[in-house]
CSV table of C-alpha atoms in Angstrom, one decimal:
chain,number,residue,atom,x,y,z
A,578,UNK,CA,-23.7,13.9,7.7
A,579,UNK,CA,-20.3,12.4,7.4
A,580,UNK,CA,-19.6,10.4,4.2
A,581,UNK,CA,-19.3,7.1,6.0
A,582,UNK,CA,-22.7,7.6,7.5
A,583,UNK,CA,-24.1,6.9,4.0
A,584,UNK,CA,-25.5,3.4,3.3
A,585,UNK,CA,-23.3,0.5,2.4
A,586,UNK,CA,-24.8,-2.0,-0.1
A,587,UNK,CA,-25.3,-5.5,1.3
A,588,UNK,CA,-24.9,-8.3,-1.2
A,589,UNK,CA,-26.6,-11.7,-1.2
A,590,UNK,CA,-24.7,-14.5,-2.8
A,591,UNK,CA,-24.6,-14.1,-6.6
A,592,UNK,CA,-25.7,-10.4,-6.5
A,593,UNK,CA,-24.1,-8.0,-8.9
A,594,UNK,CA,-21.5,-5.6,-7.5
A,595,UNK,CA,-22.3,-1.9,-7.4
A,596,UNK,CA,-20.4,0.4,-9.8
A,597,UNK,CA,-16.9,1.1,-8.4
A,598,UNK,CA,-17.5,4.8,-8.3
A,599,UNK,CA,-20.0,4.1,-5.5
A,600,UNK,CA,-17.0,3.2,-3.2
A,601,UNK,CA,-16.5,5.4,-0.2
A,602,UNK,CA,-14.3,8.4,-0.8
A,603,UNK,CA,-11.4,10.0,1.0
A,604,UNK,CA,-13.5,11.8,3.6
A,605,UNK,CA,-14.7,8.5,5.0
A,606,UNK,CA,-13.1,6.3,7.6
A,607,UNK,CA,-12.8,3.5,5.0
A,608,UNK,CA,-11.8,5.0,1.7
A,609,UNK,CA,-12.4,2.5,-1.1
A,610,UNK,CA,-15.0,0.4,0.7
A,611,UNK,CA,-17.7,-0.5,-1.8
A,612,UNK,CA,-20.0,-3.1,-0.3
A,613,UNK,CA,-20.3,-6.0,2.1
A,614,UNK,CA,-21.7,-9.5,2.1
A,615,UNK,CA,-22.1,-11.9,-0.9
A,616,UNK,CA,-19.8,-14.9,-1.0
A,617,UNK,CA,-16.3,-15.9,-2.0
A,618,UNK,CA,-17.2,-18.4,-4.7
A,619,UNK,CA,-15.0,-18.6,-7.8
A,620,UNK,CA,-17.7,-16.8,-9.8
A,621,UNK,CA,-17.9,-13.9,-7.3
A,622,UNK,CA,-14.2,-13.5,-7.2
A,623,UNK,CA,-13.8,-13.5,-10.9
A,624,UNK,CA,-16.6,-10.9,-11.3
A,625,UNK,CA,-15.0,-8.8,-8.6
A,626,UNK,CA,-11.5,-8.8,-10.1
A,627,UNK,CA,-12.9,-8.1,-13.6
A,628,UNK,CA,-14.3,-4.9,-12.3
A,629,UNK,CA,-11.4,-3.8,-10.2
A,630,UNK,CA,-12.8,-5.0,-6.9
A,631,UNK,CA,-11.2,-7.2,-4.3
A,632,UNK,CA,-12.2,-8.7,-0.9
A,633,UNK,CA,-10.4,-7.7,2.3
A,634,UNK,CA,-11.7,-8.2,5.8
A,635,UNK,CA,-10.5,-9.3,9.3
A,636,UNK,CA,-11.7,-12.1,11.5
A,637,UNK,CA,-15.2,-11.4,12.9
A,638,UNK,CA,-16.1,-9.1,10.0
A,639,UNK,CA,-18.5,-9.8,7.1
A,640,UNK,CA,-17.0,-10.1,3.7
A,641,UNK,CA,-15.9,-6.6,2.7
A,642,UNK,CA,-15.3,-5.5,-0.9
A,643,UNK,CA,-13.0,-2.7,-1.9
A,644,UNK,CA,-12.1,-0.5,-4.9
A,645,UNK,CA,-9.7,2.2,-3.8
A,646,UNK,CA,-9.1,5.4,-5.8
A,647,UNK,CA,-6.3,5.8,-6.7
A,648,UNK,CA,-5.0,2.3,-7.2
A,649,UNK,CA,-1.4,1.2,-6.6
A,650,UNK,CA,0.1,-0.4,-9.7
A,651,UNK,CA,3.5,-1.8,-10.6
A,652,UNK,CA,4.4,-1.6,-14.2
A,653,UNK,CA,6.9,-4.4,-15.0
A,654,UNK,CA,8.8,-2.0,-17.3
A,655,UNK,CA,9.2,0.4,-14.4
A,656,UNK,CA,10.4,-2.2,-11.9
A,657,UNK,CA,13.3,-0.9,-9.8
A,658,UNK,CA,16.0,-3.5,-9.2
A,659,UNK,CA,18.2,-2.0,-6.5
A,660,UNK,CA,21.9,-2.8,-6.5
A,661,UNK,CA,21.7,-5.1,-3.4
A,662,UNK,CA,18.8,-7.2,-4.8
A,663,UNK,CA,20.5,-7.4,-8.2
A,664,UNK,CA,23.6,-8.9,-6.5
A,665,UNK,CA,21.3,-11.4,-4.7
A,666,UNK,CA,19.5,-12.3,-8.0
A,667,UNK,CA,22.8,-13.0,-9.7
A,668,UNK,CA,23.9,-15.3,-7.0
A,669,UNK,CA,20.5,-17.0,-7.0
A,670,UNK,CA,20.4,-17.4,-10.8
A,671,UNK,CA,23.9,-18.9,-10.9
A,672,UNK,CA,23.4,-21.3,-8.0
A,673,UNK,CA,22.4,-24.9,-8.8
A,674,UNK,CA,20.7,-25.1,-5.4
A,675,UNK,CA,18.3,-22.2,-6.1
A,676,UNK,CA,15.2,-22.2,-8.3
A,677,UNK,CA,11.9,-20.4,-9.0
A,678,UNK,CA,8.9,-22.7,-9.2
A,679,UNK,CA,5.4,-21.7,-10.2
A,680,UNK,CA,2.3,-23.4,-8.7
A,681,UNK,CA,4.2,-26.2,-7.0
A,682,UNK,CA,3.0,-25.4,-3.5
A,683,UNK,CA,0.2,-22.9,-3.8
A,684,UNK,CA,-1.6,-23.9,-0.6
A,685,UNK,CA,1.6,-23.7,1.4
A,686,UNK,CA,2.3,-20.3,0.0
A,687,UNK,CA,-1.0,-18.8,0.8
A,688,UNK,CA,-1.0,-20.3,4.3
A,689,UNK,CA,2.5,-18.8,4.9
A,690,UNK,CA,1.2,-15.4,3.7
A,691,UNK,CA,-1.7,-15.7,6.1
A,692,UNK,CA,0.6,-16.6,8.9
A,693,UNK,CA,2.9,-13.6,8.1
A,694,UNK,CA,0.2,-11.0,7.6
A,695,UNK,CA,0.5,-8.0,5.4
A,696,UNK,CA,3.4,-5.6,5.8
A,697,UNK,CA,2.6,-2.6,7.9
A,698,UNK,CA,-0.7,-4.0,9.3
A,699,UNK,CA,-1.5,-5.8,12.5
A,700,UNK,CA,-3.0,-9.3,12.3
A,701,UNK,CA,-3.9,-11.0,9.1
A,702,UNK,CA,-6.6,-10.4,6.5
A,703,UNK,CA,-6.1,-13.9,4.9
A,704,UNK,CA,-8.7,-15.6,7.2
A,705,UNK,CA,-9.4,-19.3,6.7
A,706,UNK,CA,-12.4,-18.6,4.4
A,707,UNK,CA,-10.1,-16.5,2.2
A,708,UNK,CA,-7.5,-19.2,2.1
A,709,UNK,CA,-10.1,-21.8,0.9
A,710,UNK,CA,-11.6,-19.4,-1.6
A,711,UNK,CA,-8.2,-18.7,-3.3
A,712,UNK,CA,-7.3,-22.4,-3.2
A,713,UNK,CA,-10.5,-22.9,-5.2
A,714,UNK,CA,-9.5,-20.1,-7.5
A,715,UNK,CA,-6.1,-21.7,-8.0
A,716,UNK,CA,-7.8,-25.0,-8.9
A,717,UNK,CA,-9.8,-23.1,-11.5
A,718,UNK,CA,-6.5,-22.0,-13.0
A,719,UNK,CA,-6.9,-18.3,-12.0
A,720,UNK,CA,-4.7,-18.0,-9.0
A,721,UNK,CA,-1.0,-18.8,-9.0
A,722,UNK,CA,2.1,-18.9,-6.8
A,723,UNK,CA,5.6,-17.8,-7.5
A,724,UNK,CA,7.9,-19.7,-5.2
A,725,UNK,CA,11.6,-19.2,-4.1
A,726,UNK,CA,13.3,-22.6,-3.4
A,727,UNK,CA,16.8,-23.1,-1.9
A,728,UNK,CA,18.2,-26.6,-1.4
A,729,UNK,CA,14.8,-28.0,-2.0
A,730,UNK,CA,13.2,-25.9,0.7
A,731,UNK,CA,10.5,-23.3,0.1
A,732,UNK,CA,11.9,-20.1,1.6
A,733,UNK,CA,9.6,-17.4,0.2
A,734,UNK,CA,7.0,-16.6,-2.4
A,735,UNK,CA,3.9,-14.8,-3.4
A,736,UNK,CA,0.5,-15.5,-4.9
A,737,UNK,CA,-1.6,-13.6,-7.4
A,738,UNK,CA,-4.8,-13.7,-9.5
A,739,UNK,CA,-4.5,-13.7,-13.3
A,740,UNK,CA,-7.4,-13.4,-15.7
A,741,UNK,CA,-6.2,-13.2,-19.3
A,742,UNK,CA,-3.3,-10.7,-19.0
A,743,UNK,CA,-4.9,-8.9,-16.1
A,744,UNK,CA,-2.7,-9.6,-13.0
A,745,UNK,CA,-3.6,-8.8,-9.4
A,746,UNK,CA,-0.9,-9.2,-6.8
A,747,UNK,CA,-2.1,-10.4,-3.4
A,748,UNK,CA,0.5,-11.2,-0.7
A,749,UNK,CA,4.1,-12.3,-0.1
A,750,UNK,CA,6.1,-14.1,2.6
A,751,UNK,CA,9.7,-14.9,3.3
A,752,UNK,CA,11.5,-17.2,5.6
A,753,UNK,CA,15.0,-16.0,4.7
A,754,UNK,CA,16.2,-12.5,3.7
A,755,UNK,CA,15.1,-11.3,0.3
A,756,UNK,CA,13.2,-14.5,-0.6
A,757,UNK,CA,9.9,-12.7,-1.2
A,758,UNK,CA,11.8,-9.9,-3.2
A,759,UNK,CA,13.3,-12.6,-5.4
A,760,UNK,CA,9.8,-14.0,-6.0
A,761,UNK,CA,8.5,-10.5,-6.9
A,762,UNK,CA,11.4,-10.1,-9.3
A,763,UNK,CA,10.6,-13.4,-10.9
A,764,UNK,CA,6.9,-12.4,-11.3
A,765,UNK,CA,8.1,-9.2,-13.0
A,766,UNK,CA,10.3,-11.2,-15.3
A,767,UNK,CA,7.4,-13.5,-16.1
A,768,UNK,CA,5.1,-10.5,-16.8
A,769,UNK,CA,7.7,-8.9,-19.1
A,770,UNK,CA,8.1,-12.1,-21.0
A,771,UNK,CA,4.3,-12.7,-21.2
A,772,UNK,CA,3.3,-9.2,-22.3
A,773,UNK,CA,1.7,-8.1,-19.0
A,774,UNK,CA,2.0,-4.4,-18.6
A,775,UNK,CA,0.7,-3.8,-15.1
A,776,UNK,CA,0.4,-5.7,-11.8
A,777,UNK,CA,-2.2,-4.6,-9.4
A,778,UNK,CA,-0.8,-3.9,-5.9
A,779,UNK,CA,-4.1,-2.7,-4.5
A,780,UNK,CA,-2.9,-0.2,-1.8
A,781,UNK,CA,0.0,2.2,-1.4
A,782,UNK,CA,2.9,1.1,0.7
A,783,UNK,CA,6.5,2.4,0.9
A,784,UNK,CA,7.7,-1.1,0.3
A,785,UNK,CA,5.9,-1.4,-3.0
A,786,UNK,CA,6.8,2.2,-4.0
A,787,UNK,CA,10.5,1.4,-3.5
A,788,UNK,CA,10.2,-1.1,-6.4
A,789,UNK,CA,8.6,1.4,-8.7
A,790,UNK,CA,4.9,0.9,-8.0
A,791,UNK,CA,2.9,4.1,-8.2
A,792,UNK,CA,-0.7,5.3,-7.8
A,793,UNK,CA,-3.0,5.6,-10.8
A,794,UNK,CA,-6.6,6.8,-11.0
A,795,UNK,CA,-9.1,4.0,-10.5
A,796,UNK,CA,-10.8,4.7,-13.8
A,797,UNK,CA,-7.4,4.4,-15.6
A,798,UNK,CA,-6.7,1.1,-13.8
A,799,UNK,CA,-10.1,-0.4,-14.5
A,800,UNK,CA,-9.9,0.6,-18.2
A,801,UNK,CA,-6.5,-1.2,-18.4
A,802,UNK,CA,-7.9,-4.3,-16.7
A,803,UNK,CA,-10.9,-4.3,-19.2
A,804,UNK,CA,-8.5,-4.2,-22.1
A,805,UNK,CA,-6.4,-7.1,-20.9
A,806,UNK,CA,-9.1,-9.5,-19.7
A,807,UNK,CA,-9.7,-11.1,-23.1
A,808,UNK,CA,-6.0,-11.3,-24.1
A,809,UNK,CA,-4.4,-14.8,-24.1
A,810,UNK,CA,-3.1,-15.7,-20.6
A,811,UNK,CA,0.7,-16.0,-20.4
A,812,UNK,CA,2.5,-19.3,-19.9
A,813,UNK,CA,3.2,-19.0,-16.2
A,814,UNK,CA,6.1,-21.5,-16.3
A,815,UNK,CA,9.4,-19.9,-15.3
A,816,UNK,CA,12.6,-20.3,-17.2
A,817,UNK,CA,15.9,-19.2,-15.8
A,818,UNK,CA,16.5,-17.4,-19.1
A,819,UNK,CA,13.9,-14.9,-18.0
A,820,UNK,CA,16.3,-13.4,-15.5
A,821,UNK,CA,18.1,-11.9,-18.5
A,822,UNK,CA,15.5,-9.2,-18.8
A,823,UNK,CA,16.5,-8.0,-15.4
A,824,UNK,CA,20.2,-8.8,-15.1
A,825,UNK,CA,21.7,-8.1,-18.6
A,826,UNK,CA,23.4,-4.7,-19.2
A,827,UNK,CA,20.6,-3.8,-21.5
A,828,UNK,CA,17.9,-4.3,-18.9
A,829,UNK,CA,16.4,-1.1,-17.6
A,830,UNK,CA,17.2,-0.6,-13.9
A,831,UNK,CA,17.1,2.5,-11.7
């Protein structure tokens, strides 16, 4: 019997999630798939993220919950600022027409991410029910957007979930070249300033790896999440001074 012929737990709204080690393994057609069903309420999403689980499904599918092993993680201290992006950041930081905003246009950001889809994948996984769920999570103070603005226009950004100092990256979009990369660099700067030591990237992509993200065992990832959940949440307001941790000669770049 193939691994993915095994049963998949079906959740009713409010049910507890199975232990993450029950997720389907590498020999299945869906490595990391843990369970299906349940709901996308704020309570369910918080319980999921606290345990290293996230929702991901396509139109026409039930809610699917995942916990891959290994997990893709970006450590802010290991962020790779390539020469071309560093030049762009310097121009951005020195221009009076460019700024980073946080949580000024969350709903616009997540909808733009939904319209853009996820890099390397066809279609979108940010279906309307997901958009609404994360808007509610944002209203609860647990989901945030980092936004790239030029001449008063939103040109790129990303959104993420944050519980204490546990940070989970979700999706990015850009309307002009490098706008999403600038938003990612701003999130890294915020995390360095706020004492956040890892950003969950969920799944391995070459794009994320190029910035220094790397795979880590799921057990290690979940343990790190558990240790940071109760730590005080950072102040997610961005100051242009935070660019210094990336752009000064003493900043670690590779």
